[in-house]
Coordinates of C-alpha atoms in Angstrom, one line a residue:
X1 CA -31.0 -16.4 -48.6
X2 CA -29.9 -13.1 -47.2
X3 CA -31.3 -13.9 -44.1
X4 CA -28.8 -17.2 -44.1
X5 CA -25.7 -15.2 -44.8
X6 CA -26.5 -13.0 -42.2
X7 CA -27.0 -15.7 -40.0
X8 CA -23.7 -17.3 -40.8
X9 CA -21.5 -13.6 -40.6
X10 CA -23.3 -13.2 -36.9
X11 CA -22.1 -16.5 -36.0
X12 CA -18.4 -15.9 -37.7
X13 CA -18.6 -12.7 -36.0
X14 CA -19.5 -13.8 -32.9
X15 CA -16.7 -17.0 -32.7
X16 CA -13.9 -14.5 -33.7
X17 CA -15.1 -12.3 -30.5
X18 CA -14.9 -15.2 -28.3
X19 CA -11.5 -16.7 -30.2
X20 CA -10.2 -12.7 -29.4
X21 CA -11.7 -12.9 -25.6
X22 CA -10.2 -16.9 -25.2
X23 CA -7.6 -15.7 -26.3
X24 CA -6.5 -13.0 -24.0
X25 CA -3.6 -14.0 -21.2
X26 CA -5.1 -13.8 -18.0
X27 CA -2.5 -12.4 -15.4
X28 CA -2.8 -12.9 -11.4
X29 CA -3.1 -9.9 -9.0
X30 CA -2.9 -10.6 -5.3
X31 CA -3.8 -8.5 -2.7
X32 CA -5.0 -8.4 1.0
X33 CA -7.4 -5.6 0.9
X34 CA -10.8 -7.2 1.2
X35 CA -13.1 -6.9 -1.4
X36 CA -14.9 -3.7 -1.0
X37 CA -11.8 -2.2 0.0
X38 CA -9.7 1.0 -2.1
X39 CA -7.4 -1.2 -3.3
X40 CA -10.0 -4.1 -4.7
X41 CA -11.3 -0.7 -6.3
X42 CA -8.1 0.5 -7.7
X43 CA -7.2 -2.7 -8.8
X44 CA -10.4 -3.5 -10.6
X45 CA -9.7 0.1 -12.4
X46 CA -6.5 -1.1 -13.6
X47 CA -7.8 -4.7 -14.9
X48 CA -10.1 -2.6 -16.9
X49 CA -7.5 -0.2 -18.0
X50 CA -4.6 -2.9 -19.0
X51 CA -8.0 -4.9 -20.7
X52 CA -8.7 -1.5 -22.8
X53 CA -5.2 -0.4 -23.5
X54 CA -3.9 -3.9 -24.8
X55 CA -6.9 -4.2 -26.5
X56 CA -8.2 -7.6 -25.0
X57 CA -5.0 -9.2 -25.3
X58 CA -4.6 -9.0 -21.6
X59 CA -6.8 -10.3 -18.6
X60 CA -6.0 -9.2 -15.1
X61 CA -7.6 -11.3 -12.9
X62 CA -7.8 -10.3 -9.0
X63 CA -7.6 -12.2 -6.1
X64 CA -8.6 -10.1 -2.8
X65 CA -8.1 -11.1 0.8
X66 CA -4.9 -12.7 1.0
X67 CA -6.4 -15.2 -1.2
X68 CA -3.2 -16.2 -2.8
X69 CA -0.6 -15.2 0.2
X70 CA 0.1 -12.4 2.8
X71 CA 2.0 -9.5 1.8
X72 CA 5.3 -10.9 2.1
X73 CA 4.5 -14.1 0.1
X74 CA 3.1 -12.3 -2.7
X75 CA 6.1 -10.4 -2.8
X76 CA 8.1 -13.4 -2.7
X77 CA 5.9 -14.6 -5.7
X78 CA 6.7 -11.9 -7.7
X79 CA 10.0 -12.5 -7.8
X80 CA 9.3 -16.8 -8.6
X81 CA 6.5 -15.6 -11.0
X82 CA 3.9 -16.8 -9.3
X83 CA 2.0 -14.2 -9.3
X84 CA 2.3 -11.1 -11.5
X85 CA 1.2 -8.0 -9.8
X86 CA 1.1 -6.8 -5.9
X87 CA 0.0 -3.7 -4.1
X88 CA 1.7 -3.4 -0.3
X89 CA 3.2 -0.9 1.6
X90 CA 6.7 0.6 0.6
X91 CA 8.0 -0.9 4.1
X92 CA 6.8 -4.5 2.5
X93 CA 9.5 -4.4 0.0
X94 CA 12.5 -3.7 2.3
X95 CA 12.9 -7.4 3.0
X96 CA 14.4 -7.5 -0.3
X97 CA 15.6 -4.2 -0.5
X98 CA 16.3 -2.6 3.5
X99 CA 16.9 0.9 2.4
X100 CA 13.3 1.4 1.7
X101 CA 12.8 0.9 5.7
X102 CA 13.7 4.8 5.6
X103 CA 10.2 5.8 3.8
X104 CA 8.6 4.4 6.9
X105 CA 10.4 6.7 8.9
X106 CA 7.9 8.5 11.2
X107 CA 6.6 11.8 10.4
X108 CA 8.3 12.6 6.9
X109 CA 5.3 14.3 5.9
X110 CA 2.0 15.8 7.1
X111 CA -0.2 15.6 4.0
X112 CA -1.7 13.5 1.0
X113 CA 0.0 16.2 -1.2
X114 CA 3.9 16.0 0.3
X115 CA 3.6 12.6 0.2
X116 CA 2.9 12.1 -3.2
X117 CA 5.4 14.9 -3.9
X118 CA 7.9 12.3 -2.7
X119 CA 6.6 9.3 -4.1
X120 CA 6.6 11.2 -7.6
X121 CA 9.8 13.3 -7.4
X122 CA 12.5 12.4 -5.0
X123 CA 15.6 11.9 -6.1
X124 CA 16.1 9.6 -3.8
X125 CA 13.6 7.2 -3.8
X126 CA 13.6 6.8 -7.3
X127 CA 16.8 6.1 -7.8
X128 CA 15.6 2.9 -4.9
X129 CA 12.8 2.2 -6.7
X130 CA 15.5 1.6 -9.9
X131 CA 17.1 -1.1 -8.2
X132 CA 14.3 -3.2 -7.9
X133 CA 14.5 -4.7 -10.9
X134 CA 17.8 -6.3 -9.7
X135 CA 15.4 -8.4 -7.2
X136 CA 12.9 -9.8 -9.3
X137 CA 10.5 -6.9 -9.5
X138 CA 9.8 -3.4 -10.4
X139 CA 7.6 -0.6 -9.5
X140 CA 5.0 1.0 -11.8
X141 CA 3.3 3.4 -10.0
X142 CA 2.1 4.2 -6.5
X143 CA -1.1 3.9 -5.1
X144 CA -2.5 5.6 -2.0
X145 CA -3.7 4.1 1.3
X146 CA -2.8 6.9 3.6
X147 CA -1.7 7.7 7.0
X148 CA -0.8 4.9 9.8
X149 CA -3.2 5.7 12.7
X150 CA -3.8 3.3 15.7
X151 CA -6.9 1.0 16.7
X152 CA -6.3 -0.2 20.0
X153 CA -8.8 -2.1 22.8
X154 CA -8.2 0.9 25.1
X155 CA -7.8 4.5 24.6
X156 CA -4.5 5.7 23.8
X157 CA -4.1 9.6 25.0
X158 CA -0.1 9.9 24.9
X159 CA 3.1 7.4 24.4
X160 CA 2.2 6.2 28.5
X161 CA -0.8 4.5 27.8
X162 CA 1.2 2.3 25.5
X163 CA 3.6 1.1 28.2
X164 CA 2.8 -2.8 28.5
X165 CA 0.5 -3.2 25.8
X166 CA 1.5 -5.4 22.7
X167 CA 1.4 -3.7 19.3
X168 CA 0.7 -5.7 16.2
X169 CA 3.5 -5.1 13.3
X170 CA 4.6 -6.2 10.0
X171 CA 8.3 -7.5 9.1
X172 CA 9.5 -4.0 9.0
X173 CA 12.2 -2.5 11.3
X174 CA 11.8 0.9 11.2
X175 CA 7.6 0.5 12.1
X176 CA 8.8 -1.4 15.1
X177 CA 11.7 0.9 16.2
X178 CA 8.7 3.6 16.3
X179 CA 6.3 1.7 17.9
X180 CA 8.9 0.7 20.5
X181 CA 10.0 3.8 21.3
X182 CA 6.9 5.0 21.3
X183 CA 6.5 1.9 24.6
X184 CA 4.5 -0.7 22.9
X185 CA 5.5 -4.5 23.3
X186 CA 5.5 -5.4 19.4
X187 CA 4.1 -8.8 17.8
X188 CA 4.7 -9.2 14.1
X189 CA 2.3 -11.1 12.4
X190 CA 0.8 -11.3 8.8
X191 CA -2.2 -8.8 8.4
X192 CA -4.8 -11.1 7.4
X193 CA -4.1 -12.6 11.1
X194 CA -4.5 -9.1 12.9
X195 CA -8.3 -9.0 13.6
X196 CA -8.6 -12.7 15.5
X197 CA -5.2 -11.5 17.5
X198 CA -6.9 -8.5 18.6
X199 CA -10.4 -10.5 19.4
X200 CA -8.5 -13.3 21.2
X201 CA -6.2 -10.9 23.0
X202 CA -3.0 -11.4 21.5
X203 CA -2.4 -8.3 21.1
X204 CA -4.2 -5.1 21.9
X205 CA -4.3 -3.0 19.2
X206 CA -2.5 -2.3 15.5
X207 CA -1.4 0.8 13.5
X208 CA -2.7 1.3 9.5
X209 CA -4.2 3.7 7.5
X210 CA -7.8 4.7 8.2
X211 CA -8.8 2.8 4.7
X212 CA -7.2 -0.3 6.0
X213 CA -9.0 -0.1 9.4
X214 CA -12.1 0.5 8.0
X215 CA -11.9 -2.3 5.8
X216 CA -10.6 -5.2 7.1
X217 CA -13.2 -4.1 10.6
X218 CA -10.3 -3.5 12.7
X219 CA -12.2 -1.0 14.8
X220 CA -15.0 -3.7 15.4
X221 CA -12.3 -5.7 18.3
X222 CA -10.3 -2.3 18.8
X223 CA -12.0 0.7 18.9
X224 CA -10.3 3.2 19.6
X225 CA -8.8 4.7 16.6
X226 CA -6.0 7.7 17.6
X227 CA -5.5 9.5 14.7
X228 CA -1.3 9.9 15.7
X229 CA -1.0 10.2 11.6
X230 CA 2.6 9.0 12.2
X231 CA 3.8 6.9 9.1
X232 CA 2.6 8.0 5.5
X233 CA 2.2 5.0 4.2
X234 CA 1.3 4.4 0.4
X235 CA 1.4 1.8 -1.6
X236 CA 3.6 0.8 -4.8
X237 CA 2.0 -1.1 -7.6
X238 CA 4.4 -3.9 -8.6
X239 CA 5.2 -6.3 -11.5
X240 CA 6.7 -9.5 -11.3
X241 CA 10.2 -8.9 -13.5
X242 CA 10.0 -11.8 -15.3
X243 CA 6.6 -11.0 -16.3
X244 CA 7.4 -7.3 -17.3
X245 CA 10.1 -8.8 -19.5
X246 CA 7.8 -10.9 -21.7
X247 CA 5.7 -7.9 -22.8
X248 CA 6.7 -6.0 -26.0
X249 CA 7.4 -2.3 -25.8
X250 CA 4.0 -1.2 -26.9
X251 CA 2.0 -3.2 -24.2
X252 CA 4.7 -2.0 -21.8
X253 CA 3.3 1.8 -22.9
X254 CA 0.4 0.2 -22.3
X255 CA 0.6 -0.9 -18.3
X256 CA 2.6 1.8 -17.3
X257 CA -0.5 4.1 -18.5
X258 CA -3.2 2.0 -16.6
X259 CA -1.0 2.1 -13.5
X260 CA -0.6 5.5 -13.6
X261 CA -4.4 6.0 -14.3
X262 CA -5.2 3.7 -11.2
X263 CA -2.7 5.7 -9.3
X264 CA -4.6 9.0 -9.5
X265 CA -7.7 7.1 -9.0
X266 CA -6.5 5.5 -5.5
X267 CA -5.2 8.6 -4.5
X268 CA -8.5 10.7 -5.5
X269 CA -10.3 7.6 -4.0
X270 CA -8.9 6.9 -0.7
X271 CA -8.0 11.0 0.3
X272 CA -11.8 11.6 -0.5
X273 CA -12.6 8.9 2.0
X274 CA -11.5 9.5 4.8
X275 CA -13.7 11.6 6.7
X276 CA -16.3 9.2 5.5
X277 CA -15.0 6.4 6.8
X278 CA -14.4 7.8 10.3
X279 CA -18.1 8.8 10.4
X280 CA -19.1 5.3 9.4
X281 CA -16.9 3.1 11.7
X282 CA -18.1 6.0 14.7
X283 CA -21.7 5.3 13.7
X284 CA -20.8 1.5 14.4
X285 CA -19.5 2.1 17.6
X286 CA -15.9 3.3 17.0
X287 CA -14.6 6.4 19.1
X288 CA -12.6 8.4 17.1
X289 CA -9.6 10.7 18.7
X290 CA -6.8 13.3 17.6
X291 CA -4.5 13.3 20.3
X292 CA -1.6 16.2 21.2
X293 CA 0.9 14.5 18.9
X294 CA 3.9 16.6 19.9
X295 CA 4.9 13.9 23.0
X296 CA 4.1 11.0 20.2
X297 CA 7.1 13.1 17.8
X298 CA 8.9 13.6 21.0
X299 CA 9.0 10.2 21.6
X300 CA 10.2 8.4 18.0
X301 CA 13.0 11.1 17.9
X302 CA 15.5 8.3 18.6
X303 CA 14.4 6.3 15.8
X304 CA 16.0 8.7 13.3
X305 CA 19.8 8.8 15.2
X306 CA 18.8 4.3 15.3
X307 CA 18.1 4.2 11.5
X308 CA 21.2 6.5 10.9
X309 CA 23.0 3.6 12.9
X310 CA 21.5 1.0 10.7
X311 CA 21.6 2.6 7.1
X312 CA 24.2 5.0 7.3
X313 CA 23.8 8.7 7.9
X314 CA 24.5 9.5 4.2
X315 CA 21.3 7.6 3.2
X316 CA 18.9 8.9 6.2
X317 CA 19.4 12.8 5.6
X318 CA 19.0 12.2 2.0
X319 CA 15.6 11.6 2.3
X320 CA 14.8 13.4 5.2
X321 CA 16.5 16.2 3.4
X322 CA 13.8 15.3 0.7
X323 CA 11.1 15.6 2.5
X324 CA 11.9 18.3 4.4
X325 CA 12.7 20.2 1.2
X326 CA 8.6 18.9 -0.1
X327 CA 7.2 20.1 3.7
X328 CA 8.3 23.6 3.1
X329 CA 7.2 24.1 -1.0
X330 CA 4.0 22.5 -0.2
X331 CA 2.7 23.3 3.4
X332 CA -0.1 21.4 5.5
X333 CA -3.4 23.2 5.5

C-alpha cells in the first residue's frame, strides 16, 4: 500500500513540475552572433538567469544567426512586439533615435575600462538611453563586444591604402563619415550579408570588433585584420516596451538583475578573449597587424566638426566632454 501512495505522490509531483515548466511564457531573443559566438554565450547566461530569478515562470528562448531578422529588423520588432529582446551595437539604435550616432564617434576611448565607465556613468548617454522608451523600447544593460578593427582582402598600413577600396557598413552615419574620411568607398549592407560580399568581391573588407570577426569567419575571405581600434563599440541589451510593460514590478527586479549579471559576464567574457582569438584566426591563416594609428586619428578629425554640423555642437562636446573627462580618471595601460 505504501508503495502505491508513493507511486501516486511521484506521479502528482512529477505532473505539477511539468504543469510549472508548461507553464512558463517563453519569450523570443534575436540576435546575429552565430552560435558559438560571446553574445549566444551571454545570452544563454541570461535565459538561465531570467529562468532562475522568475522562478520558471519565464522561458527565454534564443534564436542566433539572424535567424529571425538582421539587426535593424529586430530592432524594428521590438518596437511591433515581435520579438522581445535584442543585443546590437549602440549605433543600431540611432535609426530611431540619431543622437546615439555620437557614441560611434571615433576614438572616444582607448580601453575596455573607459568604455564601460561611459556606458555605466555618463550623464549623457543616460539621459539618451531614457528616451528610448518613447520609441518602443528600452535599455537594460550593456553588453560588451569590443573595439571596431578592420579585415580587409589586402593589407591596410595607413588611410592610403584605403583610397578606392569599398568598405562594408551598417545604416549608421557616423561609421560611414569615418570610414569615408578615412578614403574607403562605403557599401551598407546587413551583417549576416558581409562574408559572401567580401568572398564574391563586393566589397573588400569590413570593420567590427575582434569577437565579431572571429565569429562570423570574417578573416577566412579577408585577412588582414588592422587592429586601428577606432570605434568602441558595445552592445545594449534591449526589451521590447510593450513587453517590459506586461511584467509586474517584482519580475522587472528580476530582468534587470539577470541583465546586469550577463553584462559583467560579456564584458569579463569577450575582454578575456581577445588575445585568444587573434592567435586562433592567425593560426588559420589570418595576419594580424597594429598599424601607426596617429595618420588613422589624423584622418577622421573632420568627422567630429561634420557630426557637430549634424547634431548640434551642444550635444557633440557633451559627450566628448564625457569621455574625455573618463580618459583622464582612468588611463590606458
Amino acid at each position: 500500500m505504501n508503495k502505491i501512495v508513493s507511486s501516486i505522490l511521484a506521479a502528482a509531483s512529477f505532473s505539477i513540475v511539468a504543469s510549472a515548466a508548461s507553464a512558463a511564457e517563453v519569450l523570443r531573443f534575436s540576435h546575429t552572433d552565430n552560435p558559438g559566438g560571446s553574445r549566444q554565450a551571454a545570452a544563454e547566461q541570461f535565459a538561465e538567469k531570467v529562468a532562475k530569478y522568475t522562478e520558471g515562470r519565464y522561458e527565454i528562448r534564443i534564436y542566433p544567426s539572424g535567424q529571425l531578422a538582421n539587426d535593424p529588423k529586430a530592432i524594428e520588432q521590438l518596437q511591433l512586439g515581435g520579438i522581445d529582446f535584442t543585443v546590437s551595437a549602440t549605433g543600431s539604435y540611432a535609426t530611431h533615435l540619431p543622437s546615439l550616432n555620437l557614441t560611434a564617434m571615433p576614438f572616444l576611448v582607448d580601453s575596455y575600462e573607459q568604455g564601460w565607465e561611459l556606458y555605466d556613468n555618463s550623464d549623457w548617454l543616460k539621459n539618451e538611453f531614457n528616451k528610448l522608451p518613447g520609441k518602443g523600447f528600452r535599455v537594460l544593460s550593456t553588453w560588451e563586444a569590443g573595439f571596431r578593427s578592420f579585415t580587409t582582402k589586402e593589407p591596410l598600413t595607413s588611410p592610403k591604402d584605403a583610397e578606392g577600396e569599398k568598405m562594408r557598413v551598417y545604416p549608421n552615419d557616423m561609421i560611414r563619415w569615418t570610414m569615408e574620411a578615412i578614403g574607403f568607398q562605403t557599401v551598407v549592407m546587413p551583417i549576416t550579408d558581409v562574408y559572401l560580399a567580401i568572398q564574391q568581391g563586393t566589397v573588400s573588407g569590413q570593420e567590427n570588433p575582434v569577437d565579431t570577426i572571429k565569429s562570423l569567419r570574417f578573416y577566412e575571405v579577408a585577412p588582414n585584420i588592422t587592429l586601428t581600434r577606432h570605434v568602441y563599440s558595445p552592445l545594449p541589451l534591449t526589451v521590447s516596451e510593450a513587453t517590459w510593460q506586461k511584467f509586474s514590478d517584482k519580475d522587472k527586479q528580476a530582468f534587470m538583475k539577470a541583465a546586469q549579471e550577463s553584462a559583467t559576464f560579456s564584458r569579463d567574457l569577450v575582454k578575456n578573449s581577445v588575445d585568444s582569438q587573434l592567435k586562433d584566426m592567425t593560426s588559420a591563416g589570418a595576419k594580424v597587424a597594429v598599424p601607426e594609428i596617429a595618420p588613422f586619428r589624423e584622418s577622421v578629425a573632420s568627422v567630429y566638426d561634420k557630426a557637430r554640423g549634424v547634431y548640434g555642437k551642444g550635444e557633440v562636446d557633451k559627450i566628448l566632454a564625457d569621455a574625455a573627462a573618463i580618459r583622464k580618471a582612468l588611463p590606458s595601460q
